[in-house]
PDB file of C-alpha atoms in Angstrom:
ATOM      1  CA  UNK O   4      99.853  97.911 123.603  1.00 50.00           C
ATOM      2  CA  UNK O   5      96.195  96.763 123.672  1.00 47.00           C
ATOM      3  CA  UNK O   6      93.961  99.364 122.128  1.00 48.00           C
ATOM      4  CA  UNK O   7      90.571  99.520 120.510  1.00 46.00           C
ATOM      5  CA  UNK O   8      90.493  99.729 116.715  1.00 47.00           C
ATOM      6  CA  UNK O   9      90.149 103.370 115.764  1.00 48.00           C
ATOM      7  CA  UNK O  10      86.594 104.255 114.862  1.00 44.00           C
ATOM      8  CA  UNK O  11      85.031 101.220 116.614  1.00 37.00           C
ATOM      9  CA  UNK O  12      82.711 101.238 119.602  1.00 31.00           C
ATOM     10  CA  UNK O  13      85.047  99.245 121.890  1.00 32.00           C
ATOM     11  CA  UNK O  14      86.648 101.591 124.395  1.00 31.00           C
ATOM     12  CA  UNK O  15      89.579 100.811 126.652  1.00 35.00           C
ATOM     13  CA  UNK O  16      89.192 101.853 130.271  1.00 34.00           C
ATOM     14  CA  UNK O  17      91.925 104.378 130.912  1.00 38.00           C
ATOM     15  CA  UNK O  18      92.372 107.891 132.164  1.00 39.00           C
ATOM     16  CA  UNK O  19      92.283 110.549 129.481  1.00 38.00           C
ATOM     17  CA  UNK O  20      93.245 114.189 129.361  1.00 38.00           C
ATOM     18  CA  UNK O  21      89.793 115.705 129.211  1.00 39.00           C
ATOM     19  CA  UNK O  22      88.621 119.262 129.617  1.00 38.00           C
ATOM     20  CA  UNK O  23      91.029 121.742 131.091  1.00 39.00           C
ATOM     21  CA  UNK O  24      90.504 122.333 134.798  1.00 36.00           C
ATOM     22  CA  UNK O  25      88.856 125.569 135.862  1.00 37.00           C
ATOM     23  CA  UNK O  26      91.090 128.531 136.485  1.00 43.00           C
ATOM     24  CA  UNK O  27      91.565 130.174 139.875  1.00 42.00           C
ATOM     25  CA  UNK O  28      93.582 133.328 140.533  1.00 41.00           C
ATOM     26  CA  UNK O  29      96.766 132.965 142.584  1.00 42.00           C
ATOM     27  CA  UNK O  30      98.603 135.700 144.513  1.00 38.00           C
ATOM     28  CA  UNK O  31     101.639 136.207 144.106  1.00 37.00           C
ATOM     29  CA  UNK O  32     124.375 126.219 122.171  1.00 37.00           C
ATOM     30  CA  UNK O  33     121.635 123.359 121.677  1.00 39.00           C
ATOM     31  CA  UNK O  34     121.848 120.278 123.920  1.00 39.00           C
ATOM     32  CA  UNK O  35     119.764 117.201 124.551  1.00 42.00           C
ATOM     33  CA  UNK O  36     118.274 116.311 127.923  1.00 45.00           C
ATOM     34  CA  UNK O  37     117.411 112.649 128.275  1.00 42.00           C
ATOM     35  CA  UNK O  38     116.823 113.130 132.000  1.00 39.00           C
ATOM     36  CA  UNK O  39     116.037 110.600 134.676  1.00 40.00           C
ATOM     37  CA  UNK O  40     112.816 110.862 136.657  1.00 41.00           C
ATOM     38  CA  UNK O  41     113.014 112.842 139.877  1.00 39.00           C
ATOM     39  CA  UNK O  42     113.276 110.636 142.948  1.00 39.00           C
ATOM     40  CA  UNK O  43     110.691 110.738 145.714  1.00 44.00           C
ATOM     41  CA  UNK O  44     113.250 112.342 148.035  1.00 43.00           C
ATOM     42  CA  UNK O  45     114.096 115.093 145.545  1.00 56.00           C
ATOM     43  CA  UNK O  46     111.068 117.190 144.674  1.00 60.00           C
ATOM     44  CA  UNK O  47     112.515 120.604 145.381  1.00 65.00           C
ATOM     45  CA  UNK O  48     112.590 123.640 143.139  1.00 77.00           C
ATOM     46  CA  UNK O  49     114.459 122.804 139.897  1.00 79.00           C
ATOM     47  CA  UNK O  50     117.818 124.496 139.450  1.00 85.00           C
ATOM     48  CA  UNK O  51     118.497 126.943 136.624  1.00 83.00           C
ATOM     49  CA  UNK O  52     119.455 125.261 133.359  1.00 88.00           C
ATOM     50  CA  UNK O  53     117.291 122.169 133.937  1.00 94.00           C
ATOM     51  CA  UNK O  54     114.154 121.295 131.904  1.00 96.00           C
ATOM     52  CA  UNK O  55     111.271 123.617 132.723  1.00 96.00           C
ATOM     53  CA  UNK O  56     107.568 123.880 131.966  1.00 96.00           C
ATOM     54  CA  UNK O  57     107.721 127.297 130.348  1.00 96.00           C
ATOM     55  CA  UNK O  58     108.820 128.932 127.113  1.00 96.00           C
ATOM     56  CA  UNK O  59     112.518 128.690 128.079  1.00 95.00           C
ATOM     57  CA  UNK O  60     112.585 124.963 127.282  1.00 97.00           C
ATOM     58  CA  UNK O  61     112.064 123.294 123.924  1.00 98.00           C
ATOM     59  CA  UNK O  62     110.502 119.824 124.051  1.00 98.00           C
ATOM     60  CA  UNK O  63     110.335 117.009 121.514  1.00 98.00           C
ATOM     61  CA  UNK O  64     106.898 115.364 121.452  1.00 98.00           C
ATOM     62  CA  UNK O  65     106.834 111.903 119.892  1.00 98.00           C
ATOM     63  CA  UNK O  66     103.354 110.574 119.126  1.00 98.00           C
ATOM     64  CA  UNK O  67     103.302 106.777 118.746  1.00 98.00           C
ATOM     65  CA  UNK O  68      99.963 105.907 117.148  1.00 98.00           C
ATOM     66  CA  UNK O  69      98.267 102.494 117.048  1.00 97.00           C
ATOM     67  CA  UNK O  70      95.431 101.472 114.744  1.00 95.00           C
ATOM     68  CA  UNK O  71      94.157  98.742 117.060  1.00 92.00           C
ATOM     69  CA  UNK O  72      94.093  96.121 114.271  1.00 91.00           C
ATOM     70  CA  UNK O  73      96.410  93.996 116.396  1.00 92.00           C
ATOM     71  CA  UNK O  74      95.476  94.249 120.062  1.00 88.00           C
ATOM     72  CA  UNK O  75      98.865  92.859 121.111  1.00 92.00           C
ATOM     73  CA  UNK O  76     100.966  95.190 118.974  1.00 93.00           C
ATOM     74  CA  UNK O  77     103.868  96.935 120.703  1.00 94.00           C
ATOM     75  CA  UNK O  78     105.258  98.713 117.638  1.00 96.00           C
ATOM     76  CA  UNK O  79     103.241 101.781 116.583  1.00 97.00           C
ATOM     77  CA  UNK O  80     101.616 101.902 113.152  1.00 97.00           C
ATOM     78  CA  UNK O  81     102.717 105.492 112.734  1.00 98.00           C
ATOM     79  CA  UNK O  82     105.018 107.885 114.588  1.00 98.00           C
ATOM     80  CA  UNK O  83     104.818 111.672 114.401  1.00 98.00           C
ATOM     81  CA  UNK O  84     107.424 113.940 115.981  1.00 98.00           C
ATOM     82  CA  UNK O  85     107.082 117.671 116.599  1.00 97.00           C
ATOM     83  CA  UNK O  86     108.821 120.196 118.788  1.00 97.00           C
ATOM     84  CA  UNK O  87     106.917 122.376 121.219  1.00 97.00           C
ATOM     85  CA  UNK O  88     107.178 125.002 123.940  1.00 98.00           C
ATOM     86  CA  UNK O  89     104.875 125.234 126.957  1.00 98.00           C
ATOM     87  CA  UNK O  90     103.834 128.883 127.393  1.00 98.00           C
ATOM     88  CA  UNK O  91     102.599 129.786 130.881  1.00 98.00           C
ATOM     89  CA  UNK O  92      99.452 131.784 131.589  1.00 97.00           C
ATOM     90  CA  UNK O  93     100.740 133.802 134.543  1.00 96.00           C
ATOM     91  CA  UNK O  94      98.738 134.029 137.747  1.00 94.00           C
ATOM     92  CA  UNK O  95      96.751 130.789 137.658  1.00 92.00           C
ATOM     93  CA  UNK O  96      96.643 127.736 139.879  1.00 90.00           C
ATOM     94  CA  UNK O  97      97.177 124.997 138.886  1.00 92.00           C
ATOM     95  CA  UNK O  98      99.881 126.075 136.402  1.00 95.00           C
ATOM     96  CA  UNK O  99      98.551 126.025 132.841  1.00 97.00           C
ATOM     97  CA  UNK O 100      98.920 127.661 129.465  1.00 98.00           C
ATOM     98  CA  UNK O 101      99.181 127.187 125.732  1.00 98.00           C
ATOM     99  CA  UNK O 102     101.378 124.917 123.604  1.00 98.00           C
ATOM    100  CA  UNK O 103     103.380 126.402 120.748  1.00 98.00           C
ATOM    101  CA  UNK O 104     103.855 123.701 118.106  1.00 97.00           C
ATOM    102  CA  UNK O 105     107.136 123.858 116.178  1.00 93.00           C
ATOM    103  CA  UNK O 106     108.315 121.906 113.114  1.00 92.00           C
ATOM    104  CA  UNK O 107     105.064 120.036 112.437  1.00 96.00           C
ATOM    105  CA  UNK O 108     106.264 118.737 109.079  1.00 95.00           C
ATOM    106  CA  UNK O 109     103.434 116.196 108.780  1.00 96.00           C
ATOM    107  CA  UNK O 110     100.746 118.823 109.498  1.00 96.00           C
ATOM    108  CA  UNK O 111      99.204 116.733 112.242  1.00 97.00           C
ATOM    109  CA  UNK O 112      98.077 119.775 114.224  1.00 98.00           C
ATOM    110  CA  UNK O 113      95.882 122.708 113.252  1.00 97.00           C
ATOM    111  CA  UNK O 114      98.039 125.754 112.620  1.00 93.00           C
ATOM    112  CA  UNK O 115      97.265 128.425 115.244  1.00 91.00           C
ATOM    113  CA  UNK O 116      94.900 125.911 116.851  1.00 95.00           C
ATOM    114  CA  UNK O 117      93.809 125.838 120.491  1.00 97.00           C
ATOM    115  CA  UNK O 118      96.530 123.696 122.082  1.00 98.00           C
ATOM    116  CA  UNK O 119      96.517 123.678 125.905  1.00 98.00           C
ATOM    117  CA  UNK O 120      98.282 122.135 128.902  1.00 98.00           C
ATOM    118  CA  UNK O 121      97.679 122.090 132.639  1.00 97.00           C
ATOM    119  CA  UNK O 122      99.408 120.450 135.572  1.00 96.00           C
ATOM    120  CA  UNK O 123      97.031 118.378 137.667  1.00 94.00           C
ATOM    121  CA  UNK O 124      96.596 115.936 140.476  1.00 89.00           C
ATOM    122  CA  UNK O 125      95.159 112.502 139.691  1.00 81.00           C
ATOM    123  CA  UNK O 126      92.589 113.238 136.919  1.00 73.00           C
ATOM    124  CA  UNK O 127      90.271 110.600 138.411  1.00 71.00           C
ATOM    125  CA  UNK O 128      90.462 112.061 141.915  1.00 67.00           C
ATOM    126  CA  UNK O 129      88.751 115.438 142.082  1.00 55.00           C
ATOM    127  CA  UNK O 130      89.322 115.770 145.841  1.00 55.00           C
ATOM    128  CA  UNK O 131      91.346 118.511 147.499  1.00 48.00           C
ATOM    129  CA  UNK O 132      95.050 117.814 147.190  1.00 50.00           C
ATOM    130  CA  UNK O 133      97.405 117.254 150.105  1.00 49.00           C
ATOM    131  CA  UNK O 134      99.104 120.606 149.476  1.00 44.00           C
ATOM    132  CA  UNK O 135      95.849 122.402 150.329  1.00 48.00           C
ATOM    133  CA  UNK O 136      96.087 121.007 153.864  1.00 45.00           C
ATOM    134  CA  UNK O 137      99.657 122.216 154.241  1.00 48.00           C
ATOM    135  CA  UNK O 138     101.359 118.821 153.876  1.00 49.00           C
ATOM    136  CA  UNK O 139     103.553 120.168 151.074  1.00 50.00           C
ATOM    137  CA  UNK O 140     105.021 123.660 150.791  1.00 55.00           C
ATOM    138  CA  UNK O 141     103.773 123.847 147.208  1.00 59.00           C
ATOM    139  CA  UNK O 142     101.814 121.409 145.017  1.00 70.00           C
ATOM    140  CA  UNK O 143     103.748 118.680 143.205  1.00 80.00           C
ATOM    141  CA  UNK O 144     101.111 117.917 140.538  1.00 92.00           C
ATOM    142  CA  UNK O 145     101.964 114.359 139.401  1.00 95.00           C
ATOM    143  CA  UNK O 146     100.191 114.714 136.030  1.00 97.00           C
ATOM    144  CA  UNK O 147     100.123 116.977 133.019  1.00 97.00           C
ATOM    145  CA  UNK O 148      96.975 117.043 130.870  1.00 97.00           C
ATOM    146  CA  UNK O 149      97.233 118.238 127.270  1.00 98.00           C
ATOM    147  CA  UNK O 150      94.732 118.876 124.503  1.00 98.00           C
ATOM    148  CA  UNK O 151      95.461 119.592 120.850  1.00 98.00           C
ATOM    149  CA  UNK O 152      93.432 120.689 117.846  1.00 97.00           C
ATOM    150  CA  UNK O 153      94.495 118.077 115.315  1.00 97.00           C
ATOM    151  CA  UNK O 154      93.829 117.481 111.643  1.00 97.00           C
ATOM    152  CA  UNK O 155      92.696 114.066 110.434  1.00 97.00           C
ATOM    153  CA  UNK O 156      95.668 111.755 110.958  1.00 97.00           C
ATOM    154  CA  UNK O 157      95.951 108.610 108.873  1.00 97.00           C
ATOM    155  CA  UNK O 158      97.310 105.832 111.084  1.00 97.00           C
ATOM    156  CA  UNK O 159      97.200 102.662 108.961  1.00 96.00           C
ATOM    157  CA  UNK O 160      95.848 101.331 105.680  1.00 95.00           C
ATOM    158  CA  UNK O 161      92.204 100.333 105.659  1.00 94.00           C
ATOM    159  CA  UNK O 162      90.829 103.671 106.833  1.00 93.00           C
ATOM    160  CA  UNK O 163      92.270 103.610 110.347  1.00 95.00           C
ATOM    161  CA  UNK O 164      92.635 107.231 111.372  1.00 95.00           C
ATOM    162  CA  UNK O 165      92.298 109.781 114.135  1.00 96.00           C
ATOM    163  CA  UNK O 166      89.440 112.139 113.237  1.00 94.00           C
ATOM    164  CA  UNK O 167      89.874 115.879 112.969  1.00 95.00           C
ATOM    165  CA  UNK O 168      89.146 117.437 116.338  1.00 95.00           C
ATOM    166  CA  UNK O 169      90.542 117.173 119.849  1.00 96.00           C
ATOM    167  CA  UNK O 170      93.447 114.889 120.679  1.00 97.00           C
ATOM    168  CA  UNK O 171      94.087 114.415 124.405  1.00 97.00           C
ATOM    169  CA  UNK O 172      97.145 113.333 126.345  1.00 98.00           C
ATOM    170  CA  UNK O 173      97.776 112.429 129.958  1.00 97.00           C
ATOM    171  CA  UNK O 174     101.418 112.411 131.026  1.00 97.00           C
ATOM    172  CA  UNK O 175     103.092 111.688 134.343  1.00 96.00           C
ATOM    173  CA  UNK O 176     104.929 114.712 135.746  1.00 96.00           C
ATOM    174  CA  UNK O 177     107.757 114.842 138.271  1.00 94.00           C
ATOM    175  CA  UNK O 178     110.305 117.429 139.269  1.00 91.00           C
ATOM    176  CA  UNK O 179     113.597 117.552 141.113  1.00 90.00           C
ATOM    177  CA  UNK O 180     116.257 120.097 141.888  1.00 88.00           C
ATOM    178  CA  UNK O 181     118.806 118.272 139.717  1.00 89.00           C
ATOM    179  CA  UNK O 182     116.558 116.726 137.050  1.00 92.00           C
ATOM    180  CA  UNK O 183     114.200 119.638 136.540  1.00 94.00           C
ATOM    181  CA  UNK O 184     110.754 118.777 135.199  1.00 95.00           C
ATOM    182  CA  UNK O 185     110.315 115.265 133.806  1.00 96.00           C
ATOM    183  CA  UNK O 186     107.394 114.068 131.646  1.00 97.00           C
ATOM    184  CA  UNK O 187     106.869 110.328 131.111  1.00 97.00           C
ATOM    185  CA  UNK O 188     104.395 107.528 130.299  1.00 95.00           C
ATOM    186  CA  UNK O 189     102.086 109.604 128.120  1.00 97.00           C
ATOM    187  CA  UNK O 190      98.761 108.192 126.886  1.00 97.00           C
ATOM    188  CA  UNK O 191      96.932 109.527 123.822  1.00 98.00           C
ATOM    189  CA  UNK O 192      93.187 109.409 123.230  1.00 97.00           C
ATOM    190  CA  UNK O 193      90.372 111.034 121.294  1.00 95.00           C
ATOM    191  CA  UNK O 194      86.646 111.021 121.891  1.00 90.00           C
ATOM    192  CA  UNK O 195      84.008 109.350 119.750  1.00 81.00           C
ATOM    193  CA  UNK O 196      80.666 111.114 120.024  1.00 73.00           C
ATOM    194  CA  UNK O 197      77.711 108.770 120.580  1.00 69.00           C
ATOM    195  CA  UNK O 198      74.033 109.585 120.986  1.00 69.00           C
ATOM    196  CA  UNK O 199      71.885 107.740 123.546  1.00 65.00           C
ATOM    197  CA  UNK O 200      68.224 107.813 124.469  1.00 65.00           C
ATOM    198  CA  UNK O 201      67.933 109.903 127.620  1.00 63.00           C
ATOM    199  CA  UNK O 202      64.546 108.538 128.755  1.00 61.00           C
ATOM    200  CA  UNK O 203      62.620 105.288 128.583  1.00 58.00           C
ATOM    201  CA  UNK O 204      60.211 106.419 125.865  1.00 58.00           C
ATOM    202  CA  UNK O 205      62.930 107.859 123.623  1.00 60.00           C
ATOM    203  CA  UNK O 206      61.637 111.430 123.550  1.00 65.00           C
ATOM    204  CA  UNK O 207      65.017 112.969 124.378  1.00 65.00           C
ATOM    205  CA  UNK O 208      68.605 112.164 123.550  1.00 68.00           C
ATOM    206  CA  UNK O 209      71.998 112.726 125.153  1.00 66.00           C
ATOM    207  CA  UNK O 210      75.271 113.078 123.291  1.00 63.00           C
ATOM    208  CA  UNK O 211      78.334 111.726 125.096  1.00 68.00           C
ATOM    209  CA  UNK O 212      81.982 111.754 124.085  1.00 72.00           C
ATOM    210  CA  UNK O 213      83.494 108.350 124.788  1.00 82.00           C
ATOM    211  CA  UNK O 214      87.321 108.126 125.020  1.00 88.00           C
ATOM    212  CA  UNK O 215      89.239 105.857 122.664  1.00 93.00           C
ATOM    213  CA  UNK O 216      92.881 105.114 123.395  1.00 95.00           C
ATOM    214  CA  UNK O 217      95.046 105.606 120.322  1.00 96.00           C
ATOM    215  CA  UNK O 218      98.690 105.621 121.357  1.00 97.00           C
ATOM    216  CA  UNK O 219     101.542 106.857 123.505  1.00 98.00           C
ATOM    217  CA  UNK O 220     103.215 110.230 123.957  1.00 98.00           C
ATOM    218  CA  UNK O 221     106.903 110.563 124.728  1.00 98.00           C
ATOM    219  CA  UNK O 222     108.188 114.001 125.782  1.00 98.00           C
ATOM    220  CA  UNK O 223     111.875 114.909 126.047  1.00 97.00           C
ATOM    221  CA  UNK O 224     113.411 118.284 126.749  1.00 97.00           C
ATOM    222  CA  UNK O 225     116.011 118.976 124.050  1.00 97.00           C
ATOM    223  CA  UNK O 226     116.962 122.594 124.732  1.00 95.00           C
ATOM    224  CA  UNK O 227     117.020 124.985 127.679  1.00 94.00           C
ATOM    225  CA  UNK O 228     117.571 128.708 127.149  1.00 82.00           C
TER     226      UNK O 228
END
C-alpha cells in the first residue's frame, strides 16, 4: 500500500482516527469467528452468541506496519498481533469506552495506557446523522475510531519507526442479526507535530499535528462469552 516514509514530511491524504468525539448522556469453550460483513438488508440487533462490541467478546488485533521505503509495497515490514476487549462506558452516545489490551508480547502498547474506542459516523462528515431525523430506529455507526498509547515501535532497519505517543485507527463497522458486529478495512496512522508561523511577520507560531499513514489494522472476533 502507498504510504509516506515514517518520519518524513510527506503525508498521505486519508481519514484518521483523531480525537474522541464529545460525550453526551443517553437515557435509557474458545472458538474463532471469521465472520462475513453484515449485508445492507440485515442491520438488526445482533443475536446472542455473535461478536459484540463489549467485554463479552475477545478480539484479535493485527497491526500490519509499513515503513514507506517502498511506496508500492503490499507486504508489511512488521506485523504485531495482540488480543483485546472493548469495554463500554455505559450511558453515552455514541457508544464508546476503553480498550483492554491482552497478550502484548512485543510491548507495543503502554501498559495501563489510555486506549479508547468510539463508534462514529463518517469522521469527515460532522453533520447530524440520519438516525437523528428518525430515518433509522437506532444509529448504525459505519465507523469505529480507536486511539492507543503506544511505545516506540521499530518498523524496519534504517531507523524507520512509529514514535512513542498516540497511534490512531479508523475501522469500518457493520452489524447484522446473524453476523454480529464486524470490523474491517482498518487504517493506522500517527501524527507528526510541526510548527508553523501563525502571522506574516513571524511573531507567533502554531503547532499542528499532521497525520502520517503507517499501516493497516485487521480485527477478528475470536471468542464470545
